[in-house]
């Protein structure tokens, strides 16, 4: 799909990998036992790649990362009714779900850089973080994001192998 569909909030997702090809995931403060990769809204007129770097910095404190790849199309997921209602109250907009542009980033910094208070420009979203395998990331995600995560990780699979393009 060339442009994102109507009725969905424009968003970016970040699959951040370390040199061992493990994926960064963090536990949400607002949903017990739910882990996810960093993601967030795209500001009006903002380039998705810039939004991905900004969201990563805001949510994790990480600025030391380089883009390796991106999913060449937009992906969507729908909010379950109870989530949609909660977000309608929180955001003041009734979105069906989110349409996302996903980026694969390689972490080039030191782990001390990771700070779940982020750059402190936004409220903290995460309680703890870990480097995980692709299967763990999907397993620990909320159910409504699992199909999207599977697709993202399938697209990025060549980069997640030991003998991948960026080695």
PDB file of C-alpha atoms in Angstrom:
ATOM      1  CA  UNK A   1       0.000   0.000   0.000  1.00  0.00           C
ATOM      2  CA  UNK A   2       1.388   3.359  -1.017  1.00  0.00           C
ATOM      3  CA  UNK A   3      -0.306   5.693   1.437  1.00  0.00           C
ATOM      4  CA  UNK A   4      -1.798   4.839   4.806  1.00  0.00           C
ATOM      5  CA  UNK A   5      -5.530   4.087   4.977  1.00  0.00           C
ATOM      6  CA  UNK A   6      -8.006   6.569   6.469  1.00  0.00           C
ATOM      7  CA  UNK A   7      -9.159   6.167  10.054  1.00  0.00           C
ATOM      8  CA  UNK A   8      -5.828   4.848  11.330  1.00  0.00           C
ATOM      9  CA  UNK A   9      -3.316   6.777  13.401  1.00  0.00           C
ATOM     10  CA  UNK A  10       0.000   7.214  11.556  1.00  0.00           C
ATOM     11  CA  UNK A  11       2.767   5.606  13.535  1.00  0.00           C
ATOM     12  CA  UNK A  12       6.279   4.181  13.326  1.00  0.00           C
ATOM     13  CA  UNK A  13       7.722   1.035  14.829  1.00  0.00           C
ATOM     14  CA  UNK A  14      11.345   0.317  15.691  1.00  0.00           C
ATOM     15  CA  UNK A  15      12.954  -3.109  15.700  1.00  0.00           C
ATOM     16  CA  UNK A  16      16.257  -2.351  17.457  1.00  0.00           C
ATOM     17  CA  UNK A  17      18.854  -5.119  17.356  1.00  0.00           C
ATOM     18  CA  UNK A  18      22.123  -5.500  19.217  1.00  0.00           C
ATOM     19  CA  UNK A  19      25.343  -6.981  17.759  1.00  0.00           C
ATOM     20  CA  UNK A  20      24.130 -10.476  18.815  1.00  0.00           C
ATOM     21  CA  UNK A  21      20.969  -9.997  16.697  1.00  0.00           C
ATOM     22  CA  UNK A  22      18.719  -9.891  19.753  1.00  0.00           C
ATOM     23  CA  UNK A  23      15.742  -7.516  19.632  1.00  0.00           C
ATOM     24  CA  UNK A  24      15.018  -4.790  22.176  1.00  0.00           C
ATOM     25  CA  UNK A  25      11.625  -5.150  23.869  1.00  0.00           C
ATOM     26  CA  UNK A  26      10.198  -3.460  26.932  1.00  0.00           C
ATOM     27  CA  UNK A  27       7.297  -4.147  29.284  1.00  0.00           C
ATOM     28  CA  UNK A  28       4.430  -1.677  29.180  1.00  0.00           C
ATOM     29  CA  UNK A  29       3.555   0.096  32.403  1.00  0.00           C
ATOM     30  CA  UNK A  30      -0.163   0.274  31.493  1.00  0.00           C
ATOM     31  CA  UNK A  31      -0.692  -3.355  30.382  1.00  0.00           C
ATOM     32  CA  UNK A  32       0.618  -6.030  32.781  1.00  0.00           C
ATOM     33  CA  UNK A  33       2.865  -8.672  31.175  1.00  0.00           C
ATOM     34  CA  UNK A  34       2.728  -6.981  27.741  1.00  0.00           C
ATOM     35  CA  UNK A  35       6.039  -6.375  26.014  1.00  0.00           C
ATOM     36  CA  UNK A  36       6.591  -4.462  22.812  1.00  0.00           C
ATOM     37  CA  UNK A  37       9.124  -2.876  20.536  1.00  0.00           C
ATOM     38  CA  UNK A  38       9.303   0.940  20.604  1.00  0.00           C
ATOM     39  CA  UNK A  39       6.693   2.734  18.543  1.00  0.00           C
ATOM     40  CA  UNK A  40       4.945   6.068  18.389  1.00  0.00           C
ATOM     41  CA  UNK A  41       3.040   8.624  16.395  1.00  0.00           C
ATOM     42  CA  UNK A  42       4.300  10.544  13.402  1.00  0.00           C
ATOM     43  CA  UNK A  43       3.979  14.303  13.827  1.00  0.00           C
ATOM     44  CA  UNK A  44       2.298  16.341  11.089  1.00  0.00           C
ATOM     45  CA  UNK A  45       4.743  16.735   8.195  1.00  0.00           C
ATOM     46  CA  UNK A  46       7.382  14.538   9.869  1.00  0.00           C
ATOM     47  CA  UNK A  47       9.352  12.017   7.816  1.00  0.00           C
ATOM     48  CA  UNK A  48       8.705   8.465   9.137  1.00  0.00           C
ATOM     49  CA  UNK A  49      12.445   7.718   9.407  1.00  0.00           C
ATOM     50  CA  UNK A  50      12.956  10.842  11.552  1.00  0.00           C
ATOM     51  CA  UNK A  51       9.902   9.888  13.613  1.00  0.00           C
ATOM     52  CA  UNK A  52      11.414   6.443  14.253  1.00  0.00           C
ATOM     53  CA  UNK A  53      14.662   7.946  15.557  1.00  0.00           C
ATOM     54  CA  UNK A  54      12.749  10.490  17.682  1.00  0.00           C
ATOM     55  CA  UNK A  55      10.427   7.874  19.183  1.00  0.00           C
ATOM     56  CA  UNK A  56      13.344   5.563  19.966  1.00  0.00           C
ATOM     57  CA  UNK A  57      15.132   8.404  21.778  1.00  0.00           C
ATOM     58  CA  UNK A  58      11.963   9.537  23.607  1.00  0.00           C
ATOM     59  CA  UNK A  59      11.027   6.054  24.817  1.00  0.00           C
ATOM     60  CA  UNK A  60      14.432   4.451  25.470  1.00  0.00           C
ATOM     61  CA  UNK A  61      17.027   7.232  25.604  1.00  0.00           C
ATOM     62  CA  UNK A  62      18.812   5.547  22.679  1.00  0.00           C
ATOM     63  CA  UNK A  63      20.349   7.906  20.115  1.00  0.00           C
ATOM     64  CA  UNK A  64      23.171   5.562  19.041  1.00  0.00           C
ATOM     65  CA  UNK A  65      21.466   3.613  16.279  1.00  0.00           C
ATOM     66  CA  UNK A  66      21.601   3.366  12.512  1.00  0.00           C
ATOM     67  CA  UNK A  67      18.857   2.338  10.101  1.00  0.00           C
ATOM     68  CA  UNK A  68      19.529  -1.006   8.399  1.00  0.00           C
ATOM     69  CA  UNK A  69      16.212  -1.570   6.649  1.00  0.00           C
ATOM     70  CA  UNK A  70      12.547  -0.674   6.537  1.00  0.00           C
ATOM     71  CA  UNK A  71       9.383  -2.535   5.693  1.00  0.00           C
ATOM     72  CA  UNK A  72       8.628  -1.130   2.215  1.00  0.00           C
ATOM     73  CA  UNK A  73       4.882  -0.778   2.882  1.00  0.00           C
ATOM     74  CA  UNK A  74       2.545   0.377   5.634  1.00  0.00           C
ATOM     75  CA  UNK A  75       1.200  -2.210   8.095  1.00  0.00           C
ATOM     76  CA  UNK A  76      -2.003  -1.872  10.111  1.00  0.00           C
ATOM     77  CA  UNK A  77      -3.521  -3.321  13.220  1.00  0.00           C
ATOM     78  CA  UNK A  78      -6.930  -2.683  14.736  1.00  0.00           C
ATOM     79  CA  UNK A  79      -7.505  -1.799  18.359  1.00  0.00           C
ATOM     80  CA  UNK A  80      -9.765  -4.167  20.320  1.00  0.00           C
ATOM     81  CA  UNK A  81     -12.959  -2.316  21.430  1.00  0.00           C
ATOM     82  CA  UNK A  82     -11.822  -1.755  25.034  1.00  0.00           C
ATOM     83  CA  UNK A  83      -8.427  -0.415  23.906  1.00  0.00           C
ATOM     84  CA  UNK A  84     -10.069   1.801  21.283  1.00  0.00           C
ATOM     85  CA  UNK A  85     -12.370   3.300  23.932  1.00  0.00           C
ATOM     86  CA  UNK A  86      -9.508   3.954  26.383  1.00  0.00           C
ATOM     87  CA  UNK A  87      -7.371   5.580  23.678  1.00  0.00           C
ATOM     88  CA  UNK A  88     -10.315   7.653  22.437  1.00  0.00           C
ATOM     89  CA  UNK A  89     -10.481   9.184  25.908  1.00  0.00           C
ATOM     90  CA  UNK A  90      -6.683   9.525  26.147  1.00  0.00           C
ATOM     91  CA  UNK A  91      -6.055  10.951  22.664  1.00  0.00           C
ATOM     92  CA  UNK A  92      -9.373  12.691  22.001  1.00  0.00           C
ATOM     93  CA  UNK A  93      -9.581  10.948  18.593  1.00  0.00           C
ATOM     94  CA  UNK A  94     -11.410   7.776  17.594  1.00  0.00           C
ATOM     95  CA  UNK A  95      -8.890   5.750  15.574  1.00  0.00           C
ATOM     96  CA  UNK A  96      -9.721   2.238  14.286  1.00  0.00           C
ATOM     97  CA  UNK A  97      -6.121   1.268  14.944  1.00  0.00           C
ATOM     98  CA  UNK A  98      -2.662   2.235  13.831  1.00  0.00           C
ATOM     99  CA  UNK A  99      -0.939   2.216  10.464  1.00  0.00           C
ATOM    100  CA  UNK A 100       2.773   1.781  10.887  1.00  0.00           C
ATOM    101  CA  UNK A 101       5.997   2.165   8.951  1.00  0.00           C
ATOM    102  CA  UNK A 102       8.571  -0.186  10.504  1.00  0.00           C
ATOM    103  CA  UNK A 103      12.343   0.330  10.651  1.00  0.00           C
ATOM    104  CA  UNK A 104      15.141  -2.053  11.598  1.00  0.00           C
ATOM    105  CA  UNK A 105      17.858  -0.248  13.544  1.00  0.00           C
ATOM    106  CA  UNK A 106      21.221  -1.489  14.750  1.00  0.00           C
ATOM    107  CA  UNK A 107      22.156  -0.372  18.269  1.00  0.00           C
ATOM    108  CA  UNK A 108      25.649   1.136  18.107  1.00  0.00           C
ATOM    109  CA  UNK A 109      25.955   2.458  21.657  1.00  0.00           C
ATOM    110  CA  UNK A 110      26.632   1.037  25.098  1.00  0.00           C
ATOM    111  CA  UNK A 111      23.826  -0.462  27.184  1.00  0.00           C
ATOM    112  CA  UNK A 112      24.220   2.310  29.789  1.00  0.00           C
ATOM    113  CA  UNK A 113      22.599   4.585  27.193  1.00  0.00           C
ATOM    114  CA  UNK A 114      19.303   2.706  27.533  1.00  0.00           C
ATOM    115  CA  UNK A 115      17.053   4.641  29.898  1.00  0.00           C
ATOM    116  CA  UNK A 116      13.339   3.843  30.104  1.00  0.00           C
ATOM    117  CA  UNK A 117      12.688   7.405  31.205  1.00  0.00           C
ATOM    118  CA  UNK A 118      13.786   8.155  27.648  1.00  0.00           C
ATOM    119  CA  UNK A 119      14.904  11.665  26.974  1.00  0.00           C
ATOM    120  CA  UNK A 120      12.336  12.774  29.586  1.00  0.00           C
ATOM    121  CA  UNK A 121      10.279  14.735  27.024  1.00  0.00           C
ATOM    122  CA  UNK A 122       7.378  12.295  27.399  1.00  0.00           C
ATOM    123  CA  UNK A 123       5.834  10.197  30.164  1.00  0.00           C
ATOM    124  CA  UNK A 124       7.601   6.860  30.694  1.00  0.00           C
ATOM    125  CA  UNK A 125       5.814   3.965  28.972  1.00  0.00           C
ATOM    126  CA  UNK A 126       7.979   1.033  29.996  1.00  0.00           C
ATOM    127  CA  UNK A 127       8.953  -0.667  33.254  1.00  0.00           C
ATOM    128  CA  UNK A 128      11.774  -2.980  32.226  1.00  0.00           C
ATOM    129  CA  UNK A 129      13.587  -4.039  29.071  1.00  0.00           C
ATOM    130  CA  UNK A 130      15.400  -7.035  27.637  1.00  0.00           C
ATOM    131  CA  UNK A 131      17.135  -8.309  24.494  1.00  0.00           C
ATOM    132  CA  UNK A 132      14.966 -11.103  23.053  1.00  0.00           C
ATOM    133  CA  UNK A 133      14.722 -13.587  20.213  1.00  0.00           C
ATOM    134  CA  UNK A 134      12.083 -12.910  17.534  1.00  0.00           C
ATOM    135  CA  UNK A 135       9.942 -15.740  18.957  1.00  0.00           C
ATOM    136  CA  UNK A 136      10.063 -14.214  22.454  1.00  0.00           C
ATOM    137  CA  UNK A 137       9.062 -10.787  21.110  1.00  0.00           C
ATOM    138  CA  UNK A 138       5.975 -12.257  19.416  1.00  0.00           C
ATOM    139  CA  UNK A 139       5.104 -14.511  22.366  1.00  0.00           C
ATOM    140  CA  UNK A 140       5.160 -11.645  24.892  1.00  0.00           C
ATOM    141  CA  UNK A 141       3.286  -9.107  22.727  1.00  0.00           C
ATOM    142  CA  UNK A 142      -0.397  -8.317  23.253  1.00  0.00           C
ATOM    143  CA  UNK A 143      -2.563 -10.586  21.100  1.00  0.00           C
ATOM    144  CA  UNK A 144      -3.755  -7.871  18.711  1.00  0.00           C
ATOM    145  CA  UNK A 145      -0.158  -6.978  17.741  1.00  0.00           C
ATOM    146  CA  UNK A 146       1.135 -10.546  17.236  1.00  0.00           C
ATOM    147  CA  UNK A 147       0.224 -10.865  13.512  1.00  0.00           C
ATOM    148  CA  UNK A 148       1.887  -7.505  12.748  1.00  0.00           C
ATOM    149  CA  UNK A 149       5.007  -8.455  14.743  1.00  0.00           C
ATOM    150  CA  UNK A 150       5.231 -11.765  12.853  1.00  0.00           C
ATOM    151  CA  UNK A 151       5.106  -9.911   9.530  1.00  0.00           C
ATOM    152  CA  UNK A 152       7.687  -7.315  10.599  1.00  0.00           C
ATOM    153  CA  UNK A 153      10.070  -9.992  11.822  1.00  0.00           C
ATOM    154  CA  UNK A 154       9.567 -12.015   8.633  1.00  0.00           C
ATOM    155  CA  UNK A 155      10.547  -8.993   6.516  1.00  0.00           C
ATOM    156  CA  UNK A 156      13.599  -8.359   8.718  1.00  0.00           C
ATOM    157  CA  UNK A 157      14.527 -12.070   9.044  1.00  0.00           C
ATOM    158  CA  UNK A 158      17.555 -11.844   6.692  1.00  0.00           C
ATOM    159  CA  UNK A 159      19.096  -9.269   9.073  1.00  0.00           C
ATOM    160  CA  UNK A 160      18.372 -11.377  12.154  1.00  0.00           C
ATOM    161  CA  UNK A 161      20.466 -14.356  10.970  1.00  0.00           C
ATOM    162  CA  UNK A 162      24.041 -14.775  12.146  1.00  0.00           C
ATOM    163  CA  UNK A 163      25.345 -14.277   8.587  1.00  0.00           C
ATOM    164  CA  UNK A 164      23.196 -11.270   7.768  1.00  0.00           C
ATOM    165  CA  UNK A 165      23.753  -8.364   5.344  1.00  0.00           C
ATOM    166  CA  UNK A 166      25.144  -5.983   7.973  1.00  0.00           C
ATOM    167  CA  UNK A 167      27.806  -8.380   9.339  1.00  0.00           C
TER     168      UNK A 167
END
